[in-house]
PDB file of C-alpha atoms in Angstrom:
ATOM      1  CA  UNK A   1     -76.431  44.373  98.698  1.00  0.00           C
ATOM      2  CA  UNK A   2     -73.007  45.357  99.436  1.00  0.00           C
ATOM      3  CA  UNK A   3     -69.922  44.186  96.471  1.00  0.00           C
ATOM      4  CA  UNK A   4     -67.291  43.819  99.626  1.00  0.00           C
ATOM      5  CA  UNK A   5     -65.780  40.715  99.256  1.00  0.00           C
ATOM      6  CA  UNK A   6     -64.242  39.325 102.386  1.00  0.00           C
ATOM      7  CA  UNK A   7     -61.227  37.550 102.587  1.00  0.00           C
ATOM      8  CA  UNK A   8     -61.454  33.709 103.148  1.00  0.00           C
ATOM      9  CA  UNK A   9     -59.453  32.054 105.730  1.00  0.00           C
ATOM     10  CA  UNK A  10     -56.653  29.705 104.507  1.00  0.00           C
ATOM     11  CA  UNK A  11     -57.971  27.841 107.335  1.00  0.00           C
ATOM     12  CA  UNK A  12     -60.902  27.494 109.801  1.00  0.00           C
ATOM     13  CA  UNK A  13     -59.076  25.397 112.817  1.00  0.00           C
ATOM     14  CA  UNK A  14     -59.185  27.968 115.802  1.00  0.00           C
ATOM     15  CA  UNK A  15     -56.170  29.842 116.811  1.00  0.00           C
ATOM     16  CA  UNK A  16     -55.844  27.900 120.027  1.00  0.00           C
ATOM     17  CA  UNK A  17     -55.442  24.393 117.560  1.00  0.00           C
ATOM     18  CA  UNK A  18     -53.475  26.374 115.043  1.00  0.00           C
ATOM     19  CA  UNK A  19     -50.973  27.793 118.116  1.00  0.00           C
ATOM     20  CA  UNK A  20     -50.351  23.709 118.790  1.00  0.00           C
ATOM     21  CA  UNK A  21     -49.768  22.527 116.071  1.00  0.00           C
ATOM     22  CA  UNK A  22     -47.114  25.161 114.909  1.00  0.00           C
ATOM     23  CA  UNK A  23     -45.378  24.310 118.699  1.00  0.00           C
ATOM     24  CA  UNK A  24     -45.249  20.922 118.127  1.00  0.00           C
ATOM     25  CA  UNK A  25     -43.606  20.755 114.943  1.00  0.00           C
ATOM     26  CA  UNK A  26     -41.195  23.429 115.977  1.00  0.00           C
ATOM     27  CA  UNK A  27     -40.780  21.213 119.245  1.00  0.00           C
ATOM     28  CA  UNK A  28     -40.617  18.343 116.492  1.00  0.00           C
ATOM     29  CA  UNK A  29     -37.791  20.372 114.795  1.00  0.00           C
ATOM     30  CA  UNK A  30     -36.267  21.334 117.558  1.00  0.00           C
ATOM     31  CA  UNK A  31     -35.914  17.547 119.134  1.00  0.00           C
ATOM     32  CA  UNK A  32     -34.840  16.125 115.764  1.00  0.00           C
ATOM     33  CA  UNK A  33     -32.727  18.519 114.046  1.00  0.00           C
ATOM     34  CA  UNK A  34     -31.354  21.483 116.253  1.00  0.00           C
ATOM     35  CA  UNK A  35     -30.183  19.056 119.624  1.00  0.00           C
ATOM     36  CA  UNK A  36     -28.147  16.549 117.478  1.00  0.00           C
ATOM     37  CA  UNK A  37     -26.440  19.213 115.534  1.00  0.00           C
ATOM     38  CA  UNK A  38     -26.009  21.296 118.866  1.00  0.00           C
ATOM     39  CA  UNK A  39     -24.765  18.348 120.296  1.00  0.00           C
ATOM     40  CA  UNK A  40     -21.936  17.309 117.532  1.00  0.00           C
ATOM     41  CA  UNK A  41     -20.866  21.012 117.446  1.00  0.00           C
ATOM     42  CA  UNK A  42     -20.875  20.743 121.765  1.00  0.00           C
ATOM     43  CA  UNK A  43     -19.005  17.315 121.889  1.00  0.00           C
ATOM     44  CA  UNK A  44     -16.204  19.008 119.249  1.00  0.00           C
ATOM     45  CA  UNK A  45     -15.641  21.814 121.473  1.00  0.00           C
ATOM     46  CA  UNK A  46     -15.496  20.101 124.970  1.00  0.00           C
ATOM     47  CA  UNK A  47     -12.058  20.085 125.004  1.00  0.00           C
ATOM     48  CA  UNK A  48     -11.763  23.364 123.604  1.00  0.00           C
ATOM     49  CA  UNK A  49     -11.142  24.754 119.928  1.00  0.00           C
ATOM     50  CA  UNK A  50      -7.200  23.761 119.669  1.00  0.00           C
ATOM     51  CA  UNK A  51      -8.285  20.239 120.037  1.00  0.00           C
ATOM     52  CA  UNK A  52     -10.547  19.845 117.401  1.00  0.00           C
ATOM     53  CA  UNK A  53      -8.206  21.982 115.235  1.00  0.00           C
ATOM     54  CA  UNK A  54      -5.991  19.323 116.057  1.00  0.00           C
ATOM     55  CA  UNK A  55      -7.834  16.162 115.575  1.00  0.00           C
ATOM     56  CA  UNK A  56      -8.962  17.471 111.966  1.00  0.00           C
ATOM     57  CA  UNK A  57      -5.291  18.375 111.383  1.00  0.00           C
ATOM     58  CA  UNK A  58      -4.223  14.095 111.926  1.00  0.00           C
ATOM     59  CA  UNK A  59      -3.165  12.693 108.658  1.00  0.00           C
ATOM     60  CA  UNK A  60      -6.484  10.124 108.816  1.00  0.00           C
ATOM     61  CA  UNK A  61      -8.942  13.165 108.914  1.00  0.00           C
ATOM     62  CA  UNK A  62      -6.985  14.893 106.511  1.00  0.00           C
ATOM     63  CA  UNK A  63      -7.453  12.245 103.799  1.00  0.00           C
ATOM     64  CA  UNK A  64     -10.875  12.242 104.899  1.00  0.00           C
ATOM     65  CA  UNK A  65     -11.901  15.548 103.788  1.00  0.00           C
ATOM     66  CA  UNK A  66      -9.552  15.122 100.519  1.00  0.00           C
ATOM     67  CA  UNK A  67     -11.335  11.848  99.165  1.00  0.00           C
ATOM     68  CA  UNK A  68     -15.014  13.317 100.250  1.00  0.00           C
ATOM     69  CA  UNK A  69     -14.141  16.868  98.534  1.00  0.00           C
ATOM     70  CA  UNK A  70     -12.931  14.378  95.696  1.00  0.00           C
ATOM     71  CA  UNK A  71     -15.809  12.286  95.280  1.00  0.00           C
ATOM     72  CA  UNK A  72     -17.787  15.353  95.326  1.00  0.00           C
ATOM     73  CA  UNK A  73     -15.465  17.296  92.648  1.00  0.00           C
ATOM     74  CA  UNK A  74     -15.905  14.464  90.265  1.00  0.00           C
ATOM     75  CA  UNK A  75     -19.271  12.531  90.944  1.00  0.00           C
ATOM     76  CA  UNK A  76     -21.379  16.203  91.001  1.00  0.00           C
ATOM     77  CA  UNK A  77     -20.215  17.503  87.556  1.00  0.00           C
ATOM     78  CA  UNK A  78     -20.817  13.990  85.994  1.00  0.00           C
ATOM     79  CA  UNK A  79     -24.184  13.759  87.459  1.00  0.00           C
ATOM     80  CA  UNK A  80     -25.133  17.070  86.206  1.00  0.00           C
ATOM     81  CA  UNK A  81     -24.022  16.152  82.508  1.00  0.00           C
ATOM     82  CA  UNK A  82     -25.823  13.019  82.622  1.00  0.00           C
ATOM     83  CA  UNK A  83     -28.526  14.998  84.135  1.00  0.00           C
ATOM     84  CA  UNK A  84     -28.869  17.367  81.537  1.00  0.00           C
ATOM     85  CA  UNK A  85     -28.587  15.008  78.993  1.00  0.00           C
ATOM     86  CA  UNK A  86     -31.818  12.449  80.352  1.00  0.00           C
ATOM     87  CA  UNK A  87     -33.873  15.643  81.253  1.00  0.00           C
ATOM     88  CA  UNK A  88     -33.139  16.797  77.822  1.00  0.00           C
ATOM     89  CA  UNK A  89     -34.033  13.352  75.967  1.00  0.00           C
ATOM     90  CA  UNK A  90     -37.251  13.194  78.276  1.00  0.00           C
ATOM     91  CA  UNK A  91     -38.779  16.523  77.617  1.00  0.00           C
ATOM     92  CA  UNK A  92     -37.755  17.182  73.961  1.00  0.00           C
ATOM     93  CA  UNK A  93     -38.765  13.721  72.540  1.00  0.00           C
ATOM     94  CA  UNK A  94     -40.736  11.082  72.526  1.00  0.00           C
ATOM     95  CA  UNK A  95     -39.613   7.354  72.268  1.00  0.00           C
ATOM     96  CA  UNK A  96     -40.426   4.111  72.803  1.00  0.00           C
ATOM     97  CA  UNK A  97     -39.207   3.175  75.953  1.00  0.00           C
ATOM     98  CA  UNK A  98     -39.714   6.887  77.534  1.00  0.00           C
ATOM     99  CA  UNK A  99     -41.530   5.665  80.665  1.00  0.00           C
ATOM    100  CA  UNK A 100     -38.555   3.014  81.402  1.00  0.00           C
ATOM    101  CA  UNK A 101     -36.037   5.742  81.686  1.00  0.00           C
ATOM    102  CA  UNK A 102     -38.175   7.625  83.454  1.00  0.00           C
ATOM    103  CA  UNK A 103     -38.952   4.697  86.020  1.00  0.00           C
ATOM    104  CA  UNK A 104     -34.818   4.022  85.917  1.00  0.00           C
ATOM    105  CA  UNK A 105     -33.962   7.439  87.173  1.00  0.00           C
ATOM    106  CA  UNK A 106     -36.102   6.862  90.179  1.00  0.00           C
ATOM    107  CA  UNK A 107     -34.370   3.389  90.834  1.00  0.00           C
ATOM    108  CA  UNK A 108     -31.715   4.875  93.268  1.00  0.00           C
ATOM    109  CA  UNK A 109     -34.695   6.012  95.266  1.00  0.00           C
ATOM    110  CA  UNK A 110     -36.112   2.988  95.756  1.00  0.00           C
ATOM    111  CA  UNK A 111     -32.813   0.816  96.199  1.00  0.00           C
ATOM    112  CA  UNK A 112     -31.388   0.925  99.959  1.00  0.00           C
ATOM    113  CA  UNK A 113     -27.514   2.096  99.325  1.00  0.00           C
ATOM    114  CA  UNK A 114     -26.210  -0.884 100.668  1.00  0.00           C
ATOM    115  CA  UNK A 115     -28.134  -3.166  98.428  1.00  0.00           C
ATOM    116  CA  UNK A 116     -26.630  -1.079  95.369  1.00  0.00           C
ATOM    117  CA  UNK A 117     -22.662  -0.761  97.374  1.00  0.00           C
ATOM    118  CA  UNK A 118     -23.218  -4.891  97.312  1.00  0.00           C
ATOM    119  CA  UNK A 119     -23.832  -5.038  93.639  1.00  0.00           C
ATOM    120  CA  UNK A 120     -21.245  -3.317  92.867  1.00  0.00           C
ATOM    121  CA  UNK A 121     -18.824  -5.503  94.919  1.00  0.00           C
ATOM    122  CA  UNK A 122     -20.405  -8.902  92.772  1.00  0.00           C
ATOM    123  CA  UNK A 123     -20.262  -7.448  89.695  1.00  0.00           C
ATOM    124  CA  UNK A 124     -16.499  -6.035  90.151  1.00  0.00           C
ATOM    125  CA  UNK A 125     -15.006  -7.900  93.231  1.00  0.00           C
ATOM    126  CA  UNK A 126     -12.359 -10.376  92.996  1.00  0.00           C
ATOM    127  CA  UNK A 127     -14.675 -13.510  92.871  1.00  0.00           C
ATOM    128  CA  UNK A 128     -16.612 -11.929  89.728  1.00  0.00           C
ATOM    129  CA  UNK A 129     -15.323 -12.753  86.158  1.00  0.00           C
ATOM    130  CA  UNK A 130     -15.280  -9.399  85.207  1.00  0.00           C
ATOM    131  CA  UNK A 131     -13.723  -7.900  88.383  1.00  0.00           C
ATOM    132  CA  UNK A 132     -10.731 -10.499  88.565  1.00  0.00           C
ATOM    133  CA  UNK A 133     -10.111  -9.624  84.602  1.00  0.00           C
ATOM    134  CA  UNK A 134      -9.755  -6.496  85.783  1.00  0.00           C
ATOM    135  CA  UNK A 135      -7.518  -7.010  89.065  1.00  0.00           C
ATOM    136  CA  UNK A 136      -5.299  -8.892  86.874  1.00  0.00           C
ATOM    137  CA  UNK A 137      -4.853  -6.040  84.652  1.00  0.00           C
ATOM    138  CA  UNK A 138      -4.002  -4.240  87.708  1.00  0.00           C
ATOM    139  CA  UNK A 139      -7.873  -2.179  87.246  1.00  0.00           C
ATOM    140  CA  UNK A 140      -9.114  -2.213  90.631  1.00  0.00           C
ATOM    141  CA  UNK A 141     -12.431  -0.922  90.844  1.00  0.00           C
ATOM    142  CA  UNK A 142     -13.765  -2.136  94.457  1.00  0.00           C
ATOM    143  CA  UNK A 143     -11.888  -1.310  97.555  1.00  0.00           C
ATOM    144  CA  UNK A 144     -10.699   1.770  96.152  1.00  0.00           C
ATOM    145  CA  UNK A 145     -11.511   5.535  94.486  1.00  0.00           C
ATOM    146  CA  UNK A 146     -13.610   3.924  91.350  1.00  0.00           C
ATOM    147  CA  UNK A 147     -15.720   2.050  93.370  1.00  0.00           C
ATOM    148  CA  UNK A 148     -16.500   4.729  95.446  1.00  0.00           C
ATOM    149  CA  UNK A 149     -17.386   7.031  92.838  1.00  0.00           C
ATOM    150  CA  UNK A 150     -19.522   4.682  91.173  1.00  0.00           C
ATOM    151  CA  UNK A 151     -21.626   4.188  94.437  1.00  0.00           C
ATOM    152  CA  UNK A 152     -21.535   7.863  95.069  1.00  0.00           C
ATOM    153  CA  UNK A 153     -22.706   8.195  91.201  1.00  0.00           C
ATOM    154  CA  UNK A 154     -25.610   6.030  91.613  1.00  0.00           C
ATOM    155  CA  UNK A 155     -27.270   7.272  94.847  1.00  0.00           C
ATOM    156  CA  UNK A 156     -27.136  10.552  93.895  1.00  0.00           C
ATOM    157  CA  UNK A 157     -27.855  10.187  89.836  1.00  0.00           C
ATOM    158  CA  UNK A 158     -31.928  11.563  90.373  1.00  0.00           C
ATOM    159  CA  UNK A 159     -31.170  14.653  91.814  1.00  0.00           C
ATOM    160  CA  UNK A 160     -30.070  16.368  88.698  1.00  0.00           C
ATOM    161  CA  UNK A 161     -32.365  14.891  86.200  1.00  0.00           C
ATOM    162  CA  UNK A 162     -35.583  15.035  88.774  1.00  0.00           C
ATOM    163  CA  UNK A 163     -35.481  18.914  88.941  1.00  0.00           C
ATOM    164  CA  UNK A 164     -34.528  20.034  85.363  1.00  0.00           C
ATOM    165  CA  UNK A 165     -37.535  17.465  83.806  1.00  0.00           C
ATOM    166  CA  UNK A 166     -40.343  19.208  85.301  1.00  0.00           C
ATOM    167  CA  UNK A 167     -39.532  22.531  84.231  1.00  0.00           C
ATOM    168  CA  UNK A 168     -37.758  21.438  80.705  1.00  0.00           C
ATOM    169  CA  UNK A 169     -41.403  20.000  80.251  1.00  0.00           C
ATOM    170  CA  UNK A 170     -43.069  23.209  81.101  1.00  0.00           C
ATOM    171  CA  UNK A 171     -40.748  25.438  79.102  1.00  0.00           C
ATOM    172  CA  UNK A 172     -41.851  23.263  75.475  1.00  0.00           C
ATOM    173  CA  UNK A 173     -39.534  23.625  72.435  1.00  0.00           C
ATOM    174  CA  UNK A 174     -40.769  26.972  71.235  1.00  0.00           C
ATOM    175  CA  UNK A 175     -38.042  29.417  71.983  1.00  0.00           C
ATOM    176  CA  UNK A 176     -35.395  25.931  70.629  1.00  0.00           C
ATOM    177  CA  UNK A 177     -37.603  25.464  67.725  1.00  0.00           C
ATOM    178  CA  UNK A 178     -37.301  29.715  67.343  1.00  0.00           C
ATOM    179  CA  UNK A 179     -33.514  29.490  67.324  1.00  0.00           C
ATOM    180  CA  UNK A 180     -32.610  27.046  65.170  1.00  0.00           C
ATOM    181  CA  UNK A 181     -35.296  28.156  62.576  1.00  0.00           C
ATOM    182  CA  UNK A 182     -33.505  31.808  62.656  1.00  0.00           C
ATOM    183  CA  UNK A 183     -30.143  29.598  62.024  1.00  0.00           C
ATOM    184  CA  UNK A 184     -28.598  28.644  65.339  1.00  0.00           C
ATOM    185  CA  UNK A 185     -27.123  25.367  65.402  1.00  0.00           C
ATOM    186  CA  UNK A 186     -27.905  22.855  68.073  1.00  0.00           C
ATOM    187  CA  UNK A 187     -25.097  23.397  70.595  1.00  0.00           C
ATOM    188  CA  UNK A 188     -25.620  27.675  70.316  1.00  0.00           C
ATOM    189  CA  UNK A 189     -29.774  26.782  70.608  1.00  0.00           C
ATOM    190  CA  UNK A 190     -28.688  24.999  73.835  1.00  0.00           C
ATOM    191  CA  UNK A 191     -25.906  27.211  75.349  1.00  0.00           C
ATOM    192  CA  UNK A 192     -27.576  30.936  74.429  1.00  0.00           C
ATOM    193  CA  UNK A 193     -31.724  29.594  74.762  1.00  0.00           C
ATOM    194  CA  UNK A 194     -31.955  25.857  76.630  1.00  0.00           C
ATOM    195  CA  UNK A 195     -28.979  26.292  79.574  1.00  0.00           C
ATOM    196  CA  UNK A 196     -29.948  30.166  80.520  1.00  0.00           C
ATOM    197  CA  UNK A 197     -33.711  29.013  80.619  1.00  0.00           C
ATOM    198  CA  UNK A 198     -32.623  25.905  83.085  1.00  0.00           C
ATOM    199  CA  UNK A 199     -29.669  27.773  84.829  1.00  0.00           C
ATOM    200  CA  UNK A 200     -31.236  27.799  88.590  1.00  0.00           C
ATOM    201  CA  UNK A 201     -33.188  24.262  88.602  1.00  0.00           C
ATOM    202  CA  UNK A 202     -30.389  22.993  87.190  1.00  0.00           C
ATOM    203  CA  UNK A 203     -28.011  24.898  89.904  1.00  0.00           C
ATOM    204  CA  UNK A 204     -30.503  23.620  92.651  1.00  0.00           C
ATOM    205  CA  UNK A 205     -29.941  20.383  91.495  1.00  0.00           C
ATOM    206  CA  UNK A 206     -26.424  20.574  91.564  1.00  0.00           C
ATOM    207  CA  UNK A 207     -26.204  21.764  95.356  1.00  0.00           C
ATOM    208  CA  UNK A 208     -28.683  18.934  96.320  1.00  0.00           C
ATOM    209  CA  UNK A 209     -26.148  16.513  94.685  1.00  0.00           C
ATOM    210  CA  UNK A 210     -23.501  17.752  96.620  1.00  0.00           C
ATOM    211  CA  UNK A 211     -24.807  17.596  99.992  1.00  0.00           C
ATOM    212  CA  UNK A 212     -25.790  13.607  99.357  1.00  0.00           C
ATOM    213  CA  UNK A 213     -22.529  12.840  97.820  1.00  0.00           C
ATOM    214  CA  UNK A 214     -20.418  14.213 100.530  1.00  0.00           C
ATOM    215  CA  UNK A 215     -23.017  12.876 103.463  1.00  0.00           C
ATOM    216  CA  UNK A 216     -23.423   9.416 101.829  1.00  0.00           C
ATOM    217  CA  UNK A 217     -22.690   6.635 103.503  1.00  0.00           C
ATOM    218  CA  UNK A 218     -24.252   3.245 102.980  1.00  0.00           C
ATOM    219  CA  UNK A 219     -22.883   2.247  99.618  1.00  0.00           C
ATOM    220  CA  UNK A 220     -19.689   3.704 100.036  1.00  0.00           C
ATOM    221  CA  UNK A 221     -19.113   1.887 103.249  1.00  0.00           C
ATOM    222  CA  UNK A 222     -19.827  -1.228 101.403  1.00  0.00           C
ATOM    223  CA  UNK A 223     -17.422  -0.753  98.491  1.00  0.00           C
ATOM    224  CA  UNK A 224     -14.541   1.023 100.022  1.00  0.00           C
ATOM    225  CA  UNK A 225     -13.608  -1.397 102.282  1.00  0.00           C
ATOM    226  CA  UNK A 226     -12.573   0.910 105.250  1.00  0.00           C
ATOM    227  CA  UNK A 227      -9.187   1.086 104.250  1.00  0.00           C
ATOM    228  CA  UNK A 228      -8.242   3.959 106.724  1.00  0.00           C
ATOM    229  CA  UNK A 229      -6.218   7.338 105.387  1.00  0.00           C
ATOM    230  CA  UNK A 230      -7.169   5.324 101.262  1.00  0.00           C
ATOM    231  CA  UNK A 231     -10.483   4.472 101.649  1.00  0.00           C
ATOM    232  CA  UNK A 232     -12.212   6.433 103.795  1.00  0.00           C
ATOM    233  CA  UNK A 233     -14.616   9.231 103.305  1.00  0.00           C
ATOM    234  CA  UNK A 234     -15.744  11.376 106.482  1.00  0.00           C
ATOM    235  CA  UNK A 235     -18.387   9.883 107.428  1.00  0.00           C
ATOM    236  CA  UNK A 236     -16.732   6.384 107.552  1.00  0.00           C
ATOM    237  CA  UNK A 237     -14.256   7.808 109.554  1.00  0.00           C
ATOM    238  CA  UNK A 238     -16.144   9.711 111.866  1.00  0.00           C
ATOM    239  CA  UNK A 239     -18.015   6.160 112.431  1.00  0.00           C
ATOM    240  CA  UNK A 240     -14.783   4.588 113.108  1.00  0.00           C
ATOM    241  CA  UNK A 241     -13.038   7.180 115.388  1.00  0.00           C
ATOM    242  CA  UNK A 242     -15.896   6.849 117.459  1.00  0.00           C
ATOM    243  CA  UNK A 243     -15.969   3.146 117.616  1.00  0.00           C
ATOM    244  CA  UNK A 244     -12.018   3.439 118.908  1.00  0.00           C
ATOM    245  CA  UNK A 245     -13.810   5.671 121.554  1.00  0.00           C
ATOM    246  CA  UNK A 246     -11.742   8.673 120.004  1.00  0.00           C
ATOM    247  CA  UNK A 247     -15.095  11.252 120.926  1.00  0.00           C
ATOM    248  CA  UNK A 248     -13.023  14.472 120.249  1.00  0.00           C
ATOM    249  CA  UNK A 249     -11.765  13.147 116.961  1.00  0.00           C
ATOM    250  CA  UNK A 250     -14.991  11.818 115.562  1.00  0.00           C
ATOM    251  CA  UNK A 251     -17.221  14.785 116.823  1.00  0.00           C
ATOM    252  CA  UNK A 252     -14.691  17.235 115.403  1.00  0.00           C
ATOM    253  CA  UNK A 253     -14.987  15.684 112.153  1.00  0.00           C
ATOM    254  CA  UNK A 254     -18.678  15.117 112.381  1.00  0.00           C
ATOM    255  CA  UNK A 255     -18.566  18.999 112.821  1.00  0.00           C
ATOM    256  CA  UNK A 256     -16.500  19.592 109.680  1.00  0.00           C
ATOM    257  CA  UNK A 257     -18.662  17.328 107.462  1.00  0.00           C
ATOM    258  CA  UNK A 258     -21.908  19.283 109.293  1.00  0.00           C
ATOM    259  CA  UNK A 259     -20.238  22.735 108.341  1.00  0.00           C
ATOM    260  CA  UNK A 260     -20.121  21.401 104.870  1.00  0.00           C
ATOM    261  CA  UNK A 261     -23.858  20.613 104.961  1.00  0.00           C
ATOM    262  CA  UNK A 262     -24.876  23.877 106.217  1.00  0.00           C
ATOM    263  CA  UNK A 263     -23.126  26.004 103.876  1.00  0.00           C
ATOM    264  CA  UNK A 264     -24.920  23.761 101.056  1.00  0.00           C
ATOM    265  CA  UNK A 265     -28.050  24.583 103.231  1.00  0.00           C
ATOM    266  CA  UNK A 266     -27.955  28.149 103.216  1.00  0.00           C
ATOM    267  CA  UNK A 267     -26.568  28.216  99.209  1.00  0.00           C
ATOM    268  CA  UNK A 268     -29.866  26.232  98.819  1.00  0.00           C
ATOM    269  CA  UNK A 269     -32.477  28.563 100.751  1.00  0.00           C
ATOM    270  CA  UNK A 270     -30.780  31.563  99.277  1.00  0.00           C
ATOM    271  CA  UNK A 271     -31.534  30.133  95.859  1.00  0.00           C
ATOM    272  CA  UNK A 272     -35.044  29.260  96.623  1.00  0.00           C
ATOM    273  CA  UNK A 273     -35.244  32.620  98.306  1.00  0.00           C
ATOM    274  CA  UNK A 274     -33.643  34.975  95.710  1.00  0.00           C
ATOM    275  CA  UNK A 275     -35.706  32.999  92.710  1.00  0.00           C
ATOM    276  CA  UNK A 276     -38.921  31.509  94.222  1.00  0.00           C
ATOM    277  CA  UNK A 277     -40.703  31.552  91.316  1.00  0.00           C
ATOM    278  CA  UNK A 278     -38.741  30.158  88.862  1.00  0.00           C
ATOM    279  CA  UNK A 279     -37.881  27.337  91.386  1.00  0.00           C
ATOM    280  CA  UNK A 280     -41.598  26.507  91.882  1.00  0.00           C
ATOM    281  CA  UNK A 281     -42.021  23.622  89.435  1.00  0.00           C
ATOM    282  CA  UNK A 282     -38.928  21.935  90.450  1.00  0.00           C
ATOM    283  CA  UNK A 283     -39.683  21.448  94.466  1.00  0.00           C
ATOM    284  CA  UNK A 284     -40.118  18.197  95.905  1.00  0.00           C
ATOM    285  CA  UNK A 285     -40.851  19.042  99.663  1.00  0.00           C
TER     286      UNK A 285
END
């Protein structure tokens, strides 16, 4: 009898089926993904590069891109501490009420944005006790930059904490457990043995917070009131250049906040790419 073992197929379909099915989700792909984004970065340019250099230059698009790099700047770094912190309660310890944290993490999945940007204006508009305590202290939360970051904070909170539990959980407390046994104290045991171990989930994390906070939408709209050149992130504006029928405008800022997504796109397939492995227990795809 002969010991050669022969290599099974990953899949039996014939090559004919497997030829379709690969052209119709690169058709799929194609359709959905590539032609829109061709089509902003077309609809920029049609009246030629000064133009759009010009409509991103107007004072409205400038503020824009200031209060979405902002938002971004402040609600990112926050996320990632408070990130850190549940992913770290989560996988090193076990308490009652474990599976409720757990459950409240995923909540900003499961909420539609608007739903959560119209909380926000109840709890801390002008007709709620708490948010006319504060306008009268001259605190205004909705309508303005805290509102906004509060929305952005809550839409985006999972991202963080979803990829660092997984592999927190898989790591265990041995090499912790190691340090502070050999006389590290807690904050070294974390910087020098917990951070370095989490350092790419946590920096995948980090780049898919990004590219929600500066692309979100929905909540923000709610809460910032539209206020234009205060108020407005870029993808409010963008919405409302194009209602004024200002196409050059609106597609050349569309453009700007697409750049901004692709460079978090290719940051985030070099990371997968240069560290595959270590990224493996943290993908959600």
């Amino acid at each position: 009898m002969s010991d050669v073992v022969h290599p099974v197929p990953v899949t039996t379909e014939p090559r004919g089926v497997r030829f379709l099915v690969i052209l119709l989700v690169l058709s799929l792909v194609a359709v959905l993904l590539l032609a829109p984004l061709a089509a902003v970065f077309s609809e920029a340019l049609a009246d030629g590069l000064p133009a759009a250099l010009q409509a991103l230059a107007q004072p409205d698009a400038r503020s824009a891109i200031g209060l979405t790099l902002l938002v971004a700047v402040i609600t990112v770094p926050l996320n990632a501490a408070v990130g850190i912190a549940a992913a770290w309660a989560i996988a090193r310890f076990d308490f009652r009420g474990k599976a409720f944290l757990v459950t409240l993490i995923d909540l900003p999945f499961s909420v539609s944005p608007v739903v959560a940007g119209l909380a926000l204006v109840l709890l801390f508009g002008s007709n709620s006790t708490l948010g006319g305590w504060l306008i009268t202290h001259d605190m205004r939360i909705v309508f303005a930059l805290p509102g906004i970051i509060l929305a952005t904070l809550f839409v985006t909170f999972p991202f963080v904490a979803r990829e660092l539990i997984p592999v927190m959980i898989e790591q265990g407390r041995a090499e912790e457990e190691a340090a502070l046994t050999l006389g590290a104290s807690g904050w070294r045991a974390f910087r020098t043995v917990t951070l370095p171990n989490i350092r790419w989930a946590l920096l995948y994390g980090v780049l898919l917070c990004n590219a929600r906070a500066m692309g979100e939408f929905g909540a923000v709209a709610v809460v910032s009131g539209k206020i234009r050149g205060e108020t407005t992130t870029m993808p409010i504006m963008v919405e409302m250049l194009y209602n004024e029928y200002l196409a050059t405008a609106a597609f050349s800022l569309a453009a700007a906040l697409a750049l901004l997504a692709l460079v978090t796109l290719a940051l985030k397939s070099l990371l997968e790419w240069r560290h595959a492995d270590l990224l493996a227990a943290t993908r959600r795809h």
